[in-house]
Short mmCIF file of C-alpha atoms in Angstrom, two decimals:
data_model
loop_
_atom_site.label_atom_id
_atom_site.label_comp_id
_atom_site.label_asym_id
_atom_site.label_seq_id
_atom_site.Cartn_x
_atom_site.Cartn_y
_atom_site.Cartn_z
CA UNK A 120 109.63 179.94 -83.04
CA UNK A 121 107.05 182.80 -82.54
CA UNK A 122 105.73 184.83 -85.04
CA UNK A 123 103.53 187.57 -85.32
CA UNK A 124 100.28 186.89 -87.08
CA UNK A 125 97.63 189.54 -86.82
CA UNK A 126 98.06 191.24 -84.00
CA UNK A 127 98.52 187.78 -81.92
CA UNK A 128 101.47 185.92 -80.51
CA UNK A 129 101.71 183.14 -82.29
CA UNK A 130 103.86 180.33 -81.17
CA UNK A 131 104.53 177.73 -83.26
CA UNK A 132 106.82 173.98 -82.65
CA UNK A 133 107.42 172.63 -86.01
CA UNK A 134 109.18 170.23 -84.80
CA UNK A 135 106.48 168.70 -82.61
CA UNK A 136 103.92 169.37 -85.32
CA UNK A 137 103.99 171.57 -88.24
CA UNK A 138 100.44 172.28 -88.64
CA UNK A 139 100.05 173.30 -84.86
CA UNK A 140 100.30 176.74 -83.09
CA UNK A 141 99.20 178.64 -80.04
CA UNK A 142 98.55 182.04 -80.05
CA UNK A 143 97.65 184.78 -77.59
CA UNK A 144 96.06 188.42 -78.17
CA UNK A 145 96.16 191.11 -76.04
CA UNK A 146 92.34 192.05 -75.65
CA UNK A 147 91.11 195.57 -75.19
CA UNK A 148 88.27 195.33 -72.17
CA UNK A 149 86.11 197.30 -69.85
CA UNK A 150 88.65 198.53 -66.63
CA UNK A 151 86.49 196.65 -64.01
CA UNK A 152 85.51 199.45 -61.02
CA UNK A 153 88.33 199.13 -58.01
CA UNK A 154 85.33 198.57 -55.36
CA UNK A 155 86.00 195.41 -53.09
CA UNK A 156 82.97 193.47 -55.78
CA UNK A 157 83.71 190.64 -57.55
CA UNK A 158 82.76 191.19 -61.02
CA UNK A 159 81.87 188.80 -63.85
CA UNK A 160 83.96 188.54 -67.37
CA UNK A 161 84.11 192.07 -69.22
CA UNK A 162 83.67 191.79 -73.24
CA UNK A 163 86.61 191.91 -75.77
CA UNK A 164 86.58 194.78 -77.62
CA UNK A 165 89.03 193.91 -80.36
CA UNK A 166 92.96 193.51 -80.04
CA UNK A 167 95.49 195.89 -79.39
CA UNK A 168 97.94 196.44 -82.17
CA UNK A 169 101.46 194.80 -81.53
CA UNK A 170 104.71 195.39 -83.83
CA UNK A 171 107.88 194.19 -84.00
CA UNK A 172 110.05 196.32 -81.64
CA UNK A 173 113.41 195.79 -84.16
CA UNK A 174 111.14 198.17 -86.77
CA UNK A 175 111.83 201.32 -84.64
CA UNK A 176 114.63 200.38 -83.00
CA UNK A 177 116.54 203.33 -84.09
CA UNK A 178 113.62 205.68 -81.73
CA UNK A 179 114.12 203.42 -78.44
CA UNK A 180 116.55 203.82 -75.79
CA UNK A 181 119.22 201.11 -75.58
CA UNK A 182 117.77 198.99 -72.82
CA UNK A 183 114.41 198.44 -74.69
CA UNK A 184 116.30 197.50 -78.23
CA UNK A 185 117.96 194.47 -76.29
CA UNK A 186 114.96 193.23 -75.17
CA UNK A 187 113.66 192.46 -79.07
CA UNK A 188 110.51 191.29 -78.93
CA UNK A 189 107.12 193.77 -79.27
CA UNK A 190 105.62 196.27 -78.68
CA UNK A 191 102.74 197.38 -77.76
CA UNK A 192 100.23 200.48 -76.87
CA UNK A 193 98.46 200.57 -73.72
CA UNK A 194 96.67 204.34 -72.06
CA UNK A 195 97.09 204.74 -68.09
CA UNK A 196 94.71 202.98 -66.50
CA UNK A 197 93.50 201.06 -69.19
CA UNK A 198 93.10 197.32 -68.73
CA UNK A 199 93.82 194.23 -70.72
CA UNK A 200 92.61 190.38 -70.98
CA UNK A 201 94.90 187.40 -72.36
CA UNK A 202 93.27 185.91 -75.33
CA UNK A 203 94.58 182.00 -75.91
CA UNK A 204 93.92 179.81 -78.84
CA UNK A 205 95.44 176.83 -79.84
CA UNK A 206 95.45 175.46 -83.54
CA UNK A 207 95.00 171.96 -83.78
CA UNK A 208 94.69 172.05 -80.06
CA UNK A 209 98.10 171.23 -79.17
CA UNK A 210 98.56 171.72 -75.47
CA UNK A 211 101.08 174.40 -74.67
CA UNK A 212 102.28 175.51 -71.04
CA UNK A 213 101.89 178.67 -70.63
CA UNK A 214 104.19 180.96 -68.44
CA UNK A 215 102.58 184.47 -67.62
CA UNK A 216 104.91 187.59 -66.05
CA UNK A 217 104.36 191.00 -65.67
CA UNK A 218 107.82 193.14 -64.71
CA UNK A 219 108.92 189.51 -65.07
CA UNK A 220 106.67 188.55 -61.87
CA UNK A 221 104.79 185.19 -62.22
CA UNK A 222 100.71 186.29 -62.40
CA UNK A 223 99.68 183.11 -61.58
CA UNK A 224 102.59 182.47 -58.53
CA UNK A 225 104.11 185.81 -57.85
CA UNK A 226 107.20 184.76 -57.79
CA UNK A 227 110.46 185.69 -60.34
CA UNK A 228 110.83 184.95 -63.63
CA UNK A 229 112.44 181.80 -64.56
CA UNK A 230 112.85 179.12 -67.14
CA UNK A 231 111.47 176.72 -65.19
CA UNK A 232 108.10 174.79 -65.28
CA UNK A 233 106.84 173.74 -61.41
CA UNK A 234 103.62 171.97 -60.73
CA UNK A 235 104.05 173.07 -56.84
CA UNK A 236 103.07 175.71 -56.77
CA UNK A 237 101.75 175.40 -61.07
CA UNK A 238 103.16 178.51 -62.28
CA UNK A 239 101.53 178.41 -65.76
CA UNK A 240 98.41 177.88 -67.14
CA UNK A 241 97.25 175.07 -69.83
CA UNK A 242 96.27 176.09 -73.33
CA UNK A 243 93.74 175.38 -75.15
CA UNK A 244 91.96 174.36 -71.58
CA UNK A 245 92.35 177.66 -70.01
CA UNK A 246 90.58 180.18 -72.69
CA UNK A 247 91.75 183.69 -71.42
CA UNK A 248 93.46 185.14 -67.88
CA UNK A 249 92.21 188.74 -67.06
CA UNK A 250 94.80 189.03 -64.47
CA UNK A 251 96.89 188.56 -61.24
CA UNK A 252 95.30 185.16 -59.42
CA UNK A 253 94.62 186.17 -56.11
CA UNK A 254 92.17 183.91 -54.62
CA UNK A 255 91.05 180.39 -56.20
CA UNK A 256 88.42 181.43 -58.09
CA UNK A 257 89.11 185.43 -58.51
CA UNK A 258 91.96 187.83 -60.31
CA UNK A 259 93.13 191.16 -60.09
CA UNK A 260 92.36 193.00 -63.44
CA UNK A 261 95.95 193.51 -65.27
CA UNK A 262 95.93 197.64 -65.45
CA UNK A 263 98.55 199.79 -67.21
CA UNK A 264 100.34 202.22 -64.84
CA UNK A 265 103.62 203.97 -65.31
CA UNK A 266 106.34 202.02 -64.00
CA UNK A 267 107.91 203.86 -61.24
CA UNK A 268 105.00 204.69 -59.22
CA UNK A 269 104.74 202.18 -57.02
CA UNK A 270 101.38 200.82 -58.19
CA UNK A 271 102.99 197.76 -60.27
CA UNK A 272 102.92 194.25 -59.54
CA UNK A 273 106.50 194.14 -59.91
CA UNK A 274 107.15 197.21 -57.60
CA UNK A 275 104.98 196.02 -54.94
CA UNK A 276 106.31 192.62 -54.53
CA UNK A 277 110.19 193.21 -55.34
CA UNK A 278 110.22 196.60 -54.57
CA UNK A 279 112.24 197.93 -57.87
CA UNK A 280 111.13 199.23 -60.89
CA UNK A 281 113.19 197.58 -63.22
CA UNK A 282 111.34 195.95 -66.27
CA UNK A 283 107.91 196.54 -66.58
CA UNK A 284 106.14 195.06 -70.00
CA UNK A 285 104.68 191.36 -70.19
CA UNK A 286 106.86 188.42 -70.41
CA UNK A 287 105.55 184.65 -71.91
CA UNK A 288 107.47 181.58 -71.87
CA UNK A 289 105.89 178.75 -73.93
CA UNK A 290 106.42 174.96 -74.22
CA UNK A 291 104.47 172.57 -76.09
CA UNK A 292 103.77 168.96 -75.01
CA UNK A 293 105.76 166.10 -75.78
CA UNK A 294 105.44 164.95 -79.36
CA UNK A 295 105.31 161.44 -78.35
CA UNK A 296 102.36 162.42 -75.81
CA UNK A 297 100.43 164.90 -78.94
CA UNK A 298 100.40 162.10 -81.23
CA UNK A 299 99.00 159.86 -78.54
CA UNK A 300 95.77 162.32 -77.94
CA UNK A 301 95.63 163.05 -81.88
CA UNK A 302 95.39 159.33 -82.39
CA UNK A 303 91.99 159.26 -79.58
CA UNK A 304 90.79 162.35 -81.09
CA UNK A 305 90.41 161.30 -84.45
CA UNK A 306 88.85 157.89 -83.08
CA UNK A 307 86.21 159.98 -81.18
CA UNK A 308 85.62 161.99 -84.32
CA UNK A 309 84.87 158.84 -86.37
CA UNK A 310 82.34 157.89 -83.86
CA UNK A 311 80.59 161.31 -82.88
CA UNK A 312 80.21 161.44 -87.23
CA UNK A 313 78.49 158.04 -86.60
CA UNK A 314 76.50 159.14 -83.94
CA UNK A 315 75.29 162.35 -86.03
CA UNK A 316 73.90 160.32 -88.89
CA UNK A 317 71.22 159.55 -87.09
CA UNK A 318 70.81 162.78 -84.84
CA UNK A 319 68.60 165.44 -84.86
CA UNK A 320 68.90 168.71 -83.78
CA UNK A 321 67.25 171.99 -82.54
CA UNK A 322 68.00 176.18 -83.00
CA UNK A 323 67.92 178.02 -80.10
CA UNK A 324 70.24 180.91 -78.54
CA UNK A 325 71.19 183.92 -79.25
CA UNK A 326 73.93 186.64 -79.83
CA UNK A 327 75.85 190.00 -78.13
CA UNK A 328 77.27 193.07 -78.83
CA UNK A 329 79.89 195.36 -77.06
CA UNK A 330 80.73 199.28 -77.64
CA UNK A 331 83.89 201.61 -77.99
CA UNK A 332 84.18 204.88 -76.94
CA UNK A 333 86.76 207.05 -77.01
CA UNK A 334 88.59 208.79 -73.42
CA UNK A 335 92.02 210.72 -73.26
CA UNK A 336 95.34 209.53 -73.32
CA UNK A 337 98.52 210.51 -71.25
CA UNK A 338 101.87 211.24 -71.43
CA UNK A 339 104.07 209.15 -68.63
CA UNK A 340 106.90 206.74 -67.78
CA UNK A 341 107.12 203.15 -69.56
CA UNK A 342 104.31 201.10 -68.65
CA UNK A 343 104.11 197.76 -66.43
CA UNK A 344 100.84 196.44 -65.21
CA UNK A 345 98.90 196.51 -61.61
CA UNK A 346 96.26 195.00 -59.98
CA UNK A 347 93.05 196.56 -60.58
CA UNK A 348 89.28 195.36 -60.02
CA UNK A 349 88.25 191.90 -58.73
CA UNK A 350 86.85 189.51 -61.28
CA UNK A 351 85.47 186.16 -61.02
CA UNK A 352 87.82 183.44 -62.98
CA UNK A 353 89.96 180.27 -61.94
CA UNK A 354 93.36 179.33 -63.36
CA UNK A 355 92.67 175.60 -64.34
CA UNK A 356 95.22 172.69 -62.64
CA UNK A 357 97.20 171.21 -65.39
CA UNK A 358 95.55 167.59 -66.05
CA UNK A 359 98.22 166.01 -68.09
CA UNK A 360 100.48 166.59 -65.39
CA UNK A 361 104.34 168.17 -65.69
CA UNK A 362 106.42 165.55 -67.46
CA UNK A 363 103.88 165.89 -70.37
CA UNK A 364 106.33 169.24 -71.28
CA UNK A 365 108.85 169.22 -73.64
CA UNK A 366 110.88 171.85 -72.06
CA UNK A 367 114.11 171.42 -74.28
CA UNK A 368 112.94 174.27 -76.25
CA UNK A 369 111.72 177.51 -74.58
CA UNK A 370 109.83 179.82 -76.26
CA UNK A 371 109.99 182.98 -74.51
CA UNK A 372 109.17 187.00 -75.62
CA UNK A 373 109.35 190.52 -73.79
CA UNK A 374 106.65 192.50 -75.20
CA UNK A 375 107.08 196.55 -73.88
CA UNK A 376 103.83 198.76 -73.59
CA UNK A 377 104.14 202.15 -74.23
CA UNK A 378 101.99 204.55 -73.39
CA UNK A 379 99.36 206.67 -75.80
CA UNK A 380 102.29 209.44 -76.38
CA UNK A 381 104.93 207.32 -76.49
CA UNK A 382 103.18 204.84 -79.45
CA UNK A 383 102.35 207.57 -81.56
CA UNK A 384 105.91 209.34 -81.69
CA UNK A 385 107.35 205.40 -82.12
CA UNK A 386 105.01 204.23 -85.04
CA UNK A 387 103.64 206.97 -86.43
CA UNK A 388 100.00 205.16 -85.39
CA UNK A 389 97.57 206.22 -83.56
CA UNK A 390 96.52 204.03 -80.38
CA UNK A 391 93.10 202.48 -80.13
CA UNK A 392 90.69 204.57 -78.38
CA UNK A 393 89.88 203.58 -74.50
CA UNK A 394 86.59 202.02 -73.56
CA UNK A 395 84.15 203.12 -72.28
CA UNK A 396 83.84 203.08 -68.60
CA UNK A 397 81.92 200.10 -66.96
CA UNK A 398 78.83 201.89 -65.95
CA UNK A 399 78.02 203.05 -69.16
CA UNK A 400 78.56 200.28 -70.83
CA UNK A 401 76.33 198.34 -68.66
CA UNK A 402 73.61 201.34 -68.55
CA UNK A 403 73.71 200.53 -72.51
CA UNK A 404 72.26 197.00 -71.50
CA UNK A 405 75.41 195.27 -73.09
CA UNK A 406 76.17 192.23 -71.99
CA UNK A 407 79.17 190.78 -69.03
CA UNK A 408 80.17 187.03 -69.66
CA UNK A 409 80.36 184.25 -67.78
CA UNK A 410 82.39 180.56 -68.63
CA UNK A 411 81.80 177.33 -66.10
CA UNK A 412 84.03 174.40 -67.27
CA UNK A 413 82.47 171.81 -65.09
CA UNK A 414 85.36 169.05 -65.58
CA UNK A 415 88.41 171.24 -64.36
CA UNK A 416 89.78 171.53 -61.31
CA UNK A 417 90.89 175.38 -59.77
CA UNK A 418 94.38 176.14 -58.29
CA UNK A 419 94.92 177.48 -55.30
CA UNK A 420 96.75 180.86 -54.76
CA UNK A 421 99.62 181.85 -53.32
CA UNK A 422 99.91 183.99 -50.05
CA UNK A 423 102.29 186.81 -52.40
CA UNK A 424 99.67 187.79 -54.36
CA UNK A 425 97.11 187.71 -51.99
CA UNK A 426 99.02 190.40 -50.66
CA UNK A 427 99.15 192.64 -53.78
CA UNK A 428 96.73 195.92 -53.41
CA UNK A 429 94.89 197.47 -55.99
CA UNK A 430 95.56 200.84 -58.06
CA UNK A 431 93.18 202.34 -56.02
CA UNK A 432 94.63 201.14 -52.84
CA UNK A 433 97.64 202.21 -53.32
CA UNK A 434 96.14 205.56 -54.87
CA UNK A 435 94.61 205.84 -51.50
CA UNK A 436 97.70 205.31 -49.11
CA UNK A 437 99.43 207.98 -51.31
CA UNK A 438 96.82 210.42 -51.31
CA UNK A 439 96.75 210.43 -54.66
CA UNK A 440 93.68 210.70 -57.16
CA UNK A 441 92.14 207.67 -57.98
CA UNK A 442 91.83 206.59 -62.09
CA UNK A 443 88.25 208.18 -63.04
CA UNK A 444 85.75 205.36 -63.49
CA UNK A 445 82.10 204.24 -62.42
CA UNK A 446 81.19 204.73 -58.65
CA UNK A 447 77.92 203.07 -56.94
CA UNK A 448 77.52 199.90 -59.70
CA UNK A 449 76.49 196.82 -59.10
CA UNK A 450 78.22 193.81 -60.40
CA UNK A 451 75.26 192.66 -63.46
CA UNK A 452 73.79 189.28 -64.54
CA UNK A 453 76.18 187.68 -66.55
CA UNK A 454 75.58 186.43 -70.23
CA UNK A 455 76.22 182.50 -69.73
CA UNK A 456 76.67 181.81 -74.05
CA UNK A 457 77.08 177.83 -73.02
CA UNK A 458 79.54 175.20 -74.72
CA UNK A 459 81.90 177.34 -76.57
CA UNK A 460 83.72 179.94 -74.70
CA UNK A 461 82.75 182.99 -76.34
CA UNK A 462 83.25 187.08 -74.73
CA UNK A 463 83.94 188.92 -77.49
CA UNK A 464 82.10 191.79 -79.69
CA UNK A 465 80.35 190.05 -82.70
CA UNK A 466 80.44 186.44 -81.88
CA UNK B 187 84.39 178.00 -120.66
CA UNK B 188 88.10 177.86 -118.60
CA UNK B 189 86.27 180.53 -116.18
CA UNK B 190 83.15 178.28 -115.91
CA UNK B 191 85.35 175.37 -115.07
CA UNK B 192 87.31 177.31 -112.60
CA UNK B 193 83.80 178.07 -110.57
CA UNK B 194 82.88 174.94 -110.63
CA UNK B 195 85.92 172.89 -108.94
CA UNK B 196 85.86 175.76 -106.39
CA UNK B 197 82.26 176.04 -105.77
CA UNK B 198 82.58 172.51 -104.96
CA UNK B 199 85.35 171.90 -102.59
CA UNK B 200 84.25 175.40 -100.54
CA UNK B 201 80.68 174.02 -100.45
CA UNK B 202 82.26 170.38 -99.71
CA UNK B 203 85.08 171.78 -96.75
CA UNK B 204 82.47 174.56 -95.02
CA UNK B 205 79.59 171.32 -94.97
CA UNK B 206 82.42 169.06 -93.30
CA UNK B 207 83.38 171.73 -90.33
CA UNK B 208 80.17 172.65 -90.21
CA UNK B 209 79.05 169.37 -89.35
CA UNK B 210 81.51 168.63 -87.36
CA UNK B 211 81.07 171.33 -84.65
CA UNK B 212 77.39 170.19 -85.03
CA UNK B 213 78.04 167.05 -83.61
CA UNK B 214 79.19 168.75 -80.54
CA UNK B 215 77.03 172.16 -80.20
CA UNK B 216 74.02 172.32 -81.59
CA UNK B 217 74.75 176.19 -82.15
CA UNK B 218 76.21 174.96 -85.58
CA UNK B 219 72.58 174.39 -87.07
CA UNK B 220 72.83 175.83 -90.84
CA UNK B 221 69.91 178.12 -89.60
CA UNK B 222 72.28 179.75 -86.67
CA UNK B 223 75.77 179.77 -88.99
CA UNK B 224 73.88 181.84 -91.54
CA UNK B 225 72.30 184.17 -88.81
CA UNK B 226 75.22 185.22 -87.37
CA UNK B 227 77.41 185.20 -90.28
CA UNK B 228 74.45 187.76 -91.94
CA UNK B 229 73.26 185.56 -94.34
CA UNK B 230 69.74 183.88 -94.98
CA UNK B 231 70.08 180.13 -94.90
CA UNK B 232 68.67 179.21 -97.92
CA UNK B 233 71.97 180.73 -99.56
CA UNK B 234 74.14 178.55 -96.98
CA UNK B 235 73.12 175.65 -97.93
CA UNK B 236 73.37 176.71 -101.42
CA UNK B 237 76.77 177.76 -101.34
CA UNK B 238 77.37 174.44 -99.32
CA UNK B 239 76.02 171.93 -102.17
CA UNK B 240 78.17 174.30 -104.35
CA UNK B 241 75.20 175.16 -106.15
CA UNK B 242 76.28 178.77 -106.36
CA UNK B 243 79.63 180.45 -106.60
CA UNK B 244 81.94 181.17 -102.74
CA UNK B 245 80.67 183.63 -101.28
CA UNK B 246 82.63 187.59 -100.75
CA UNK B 247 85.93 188.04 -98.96
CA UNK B 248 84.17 189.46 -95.73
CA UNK B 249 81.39 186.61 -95.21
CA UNK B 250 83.98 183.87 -96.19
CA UNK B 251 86.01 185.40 -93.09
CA UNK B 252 83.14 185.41 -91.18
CA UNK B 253 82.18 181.88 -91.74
CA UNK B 254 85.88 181.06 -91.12
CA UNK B 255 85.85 182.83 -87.79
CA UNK B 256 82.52 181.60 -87.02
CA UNK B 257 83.89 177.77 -87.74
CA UNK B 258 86.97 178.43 -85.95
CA UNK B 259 88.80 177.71 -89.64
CA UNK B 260 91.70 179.53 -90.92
CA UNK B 261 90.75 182.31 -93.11
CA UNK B 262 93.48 182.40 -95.95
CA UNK B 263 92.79 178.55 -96.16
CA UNK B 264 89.08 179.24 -97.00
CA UNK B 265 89.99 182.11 -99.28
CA UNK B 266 92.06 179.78 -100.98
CA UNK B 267 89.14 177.34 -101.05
CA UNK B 268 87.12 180.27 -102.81
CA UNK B 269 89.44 180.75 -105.32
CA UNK B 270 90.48 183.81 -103.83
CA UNK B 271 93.46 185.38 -102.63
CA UNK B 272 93.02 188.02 -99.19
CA UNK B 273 92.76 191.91 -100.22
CA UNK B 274 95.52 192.58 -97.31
CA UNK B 275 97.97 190.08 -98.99
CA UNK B 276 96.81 191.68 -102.12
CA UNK B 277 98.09 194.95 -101.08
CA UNK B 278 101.45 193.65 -100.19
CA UNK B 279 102.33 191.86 -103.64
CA UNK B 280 101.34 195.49 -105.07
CA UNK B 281 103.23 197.18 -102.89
CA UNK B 282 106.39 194.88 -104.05
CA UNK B 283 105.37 192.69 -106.73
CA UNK B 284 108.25 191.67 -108.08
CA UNK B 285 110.17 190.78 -105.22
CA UNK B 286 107.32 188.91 -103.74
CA UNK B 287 106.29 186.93 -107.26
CA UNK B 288 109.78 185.91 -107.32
CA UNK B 289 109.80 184.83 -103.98
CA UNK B 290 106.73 182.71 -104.39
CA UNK B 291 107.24 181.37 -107.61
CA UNK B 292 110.72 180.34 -106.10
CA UNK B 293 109.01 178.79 -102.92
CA UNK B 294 106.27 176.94 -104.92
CA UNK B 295 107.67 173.41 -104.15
CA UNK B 296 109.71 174.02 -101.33
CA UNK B 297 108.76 171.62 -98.23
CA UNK B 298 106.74 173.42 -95.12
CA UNK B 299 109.54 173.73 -92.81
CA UNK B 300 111.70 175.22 -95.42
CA UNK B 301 108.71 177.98 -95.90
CA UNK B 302 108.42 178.28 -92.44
CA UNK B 303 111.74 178.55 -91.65
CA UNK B 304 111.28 182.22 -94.23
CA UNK B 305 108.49 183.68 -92.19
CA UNK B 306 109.86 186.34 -90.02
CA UNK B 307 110.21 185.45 -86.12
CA UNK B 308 109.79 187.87 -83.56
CA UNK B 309 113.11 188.53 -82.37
CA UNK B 310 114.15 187.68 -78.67
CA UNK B 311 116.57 189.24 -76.96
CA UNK B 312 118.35 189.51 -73.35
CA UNK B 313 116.28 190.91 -70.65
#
């Protein structure tokens, strides 16, 4: 079953174990600049605000209320990260789309689960995906574009601009194979407690901060999302291997982004105001993120979304405007925060 | 006296629960010192280990959340610890209260998955 719990996606398999969930949040971020760089992890800056799309089902067209599932507000040209958690760490496989295009594969949506080439990621192991994998260890930024423009994921690899939104399928492992690690975890727990009786240890380290800022929004067609800036981040090769699912039950959930306009006539709500661009919030000396996990192994990409060009390519080849951002900035020092995986404002 | 005794049990298991994660993530990242939990939850560290020997009452709404966040912990289960109930769940009981004191007082003894089964799923449909 999933629920909605704060603002996150929160999917939970009572059946394999009632006190476990995973969740995922839709993180506001820094749009990375378009410039051929690879750039290090931008900051959270807080969640966007999902609802249930059955609550204003009477103000959508027909094709959206069939859907079910959320909503969600996203500006053009605004960019977005993929927050996971998992409660009790329960492993969950993880299926990503976008216009119901694999991000981590590019290929079609589908029920199914394939470890060649792995076309989901691992939760808790992998912490966050920031967008389309196009090499082994970089993404393409997920940016919000109106569908219809040819600047989608979807559009560029299928050539129709049918569905737009973000898509998740979810199954949890195996009870049989949960219980197993629960078993060694609480064994290892017993012994680190040992261990600490005797242990000493030392303060050190320190904190970071992000900013919002407000920018205009725009009026267009439903949203789906693009590739935007490069950023430095792997997708992580599933280590318990694919008969560890339990792929009787899918999980799965359509969430549609509208844009500013369109979320404040539906809900009544304001959106969340943009960030701020990427220059300035690096000329404010806030920090960019970095996150090594030594002990897990990067996939390899696929040659279709290699092929997928940026916002700004595609801006280009129609002689369109680019999206405003930062021009002429250098990719900065990342903040390494060490064991726990930590990128967002306040932590 | 019954509100004395009521601090008391709650001061207690808060204190006793927070120690226990607390420790816990020590064990692994040294980032859980009582000196760095109290700095960036905003509080001096003197009154963290306080409130974890239960020497003094739970702490407010916002720097239980914070220490729940901090601890990776859920944050209704640590209100509940506190003795305290969340000011958003607040607001909906007083938006409906007497549909939703029914409902709990009705729900009081039912299992988990029978609760569960009540909280409202996110509806999927054909796409």
């Amino acid at each position: 079953m999933i629920t909605l719990e704060r603002d996150r996606i929160t999917f939970r398999f009572p059946e394999i174990d009632p006190d476990a969930h995973a969740s995922v949040a839709m993180m506001r971020t820094l749009r990375l600049p378009d410039d051929g760089k690879t750039w290090p992890l931008p900051p959270g800056l807080g969640t966007f605000p999902l609802r249930h799309l059955d609550d204003f089902a009477s103000r959508l067209p027909e094709a959206w209320r069939k859907r079910g599932g959320l909503i969600a507000p996203m500006a053009q040209a605004e960019a977005m990260w993929l927050n996971f958690s998992s409660r009790e760490g329960l492993p969950v496989a993880l299926r990503i789309c976008t216009g119901k295009i694999d991000a981590v594969t590019g290929e079609a949506w589908s029920h199914d689960l394939s470890d060649d080439p792995q076309n989901y990621v691992v939760l808790p192991n992998q912490p966050w995906l920031d967008g389309y994998k196009v090499a082994s260890d970089a993404i393409r930024q997920f940016v919000a574009m109106p569908l219809g423009e040819g600047y989608t994921a979807e559009e560029q690899i299928t050539g129709a601009a049918e569905h737009g939104g973000l898509q998740f399928l979810a199954y949890p492992m195996k009870k049989e194979r949960w219980e197993a690690i629960k078993r060694e975890r609480e064994e290892e727990r017993r012994r680190s407690m040992a261990r600490m009786d005797s242990a000493h240890f030392e303060d050190g380290v320190a904190y970071s901060m992000a900013m919002p800022c407000a920018a205009p929004a725009r009026a267009a067609a439903p949203m789906g999302l693009s590739p935007g800036g490069r950023m430095k981040q792997k997708i992580f090769a599933d280590r318990y291997g694919i008969d560890a699912w339990d792929t009787s039950r899918p999980s799965k959930l359509f969430v549609t982004l509208l844009n500013s306009l369109q979320w404040r006539a539906i809900t009544g709500e304001d959106p969340p105001p943009s960030p701020a661009t990427a220059e300035r919030y690096t000329q404010a000396g806030l920090p960019w993120y970095d996150y090594y996990a030594g002990d897990e192994t990067a996939l390899a990409t696929t040659d279709t979304l290699k092929g997928l060009k940026s916002v700004n390519e595609i801006a280009d080849g129609k002689g369109e405007l680019r999206p405003a951002e930062s021009a002429g900035t250098l990719p900065p020092a990342p903040h390494r925060p060490g064991a726990r995986p930590v990128r967002e404002f306040g932590d | 006296m019954g509100q004395n005794v009521y601090y008391v049990v709650h001061m207690s298991r808060f204190g006793e629960t927070l120690r226990k994660l607390r420790e816990e993530k020590r064990a692994k990242d040294r980032r859980f010192s009582l000196r760095q939990v109290a700095q960036r939850v905003g509080v001096e560290p003197a009154y963290l280990s306080k409130i974890e020997r239960g020497d003094v009452a739970p702490p407010s709404e916002e720097t239980t959340r914070k220490l729940a966040a901090d601890l990776g912990a859920d944050p209704d289960v640590m209100l509940a610890l506190a003795g305290k109930v969340s000011s958003d769940l607040q607001e909906i009981i007083r938006a409906r209260p007497k549909l939703f004191a029914d409902l709990i007082r009705q729900l009081r003894d039912a299992p988990e998955h029978a609760v569960l089964r009540l909280v409202r799923e996110v509806r999927d449909g054909e796409w």
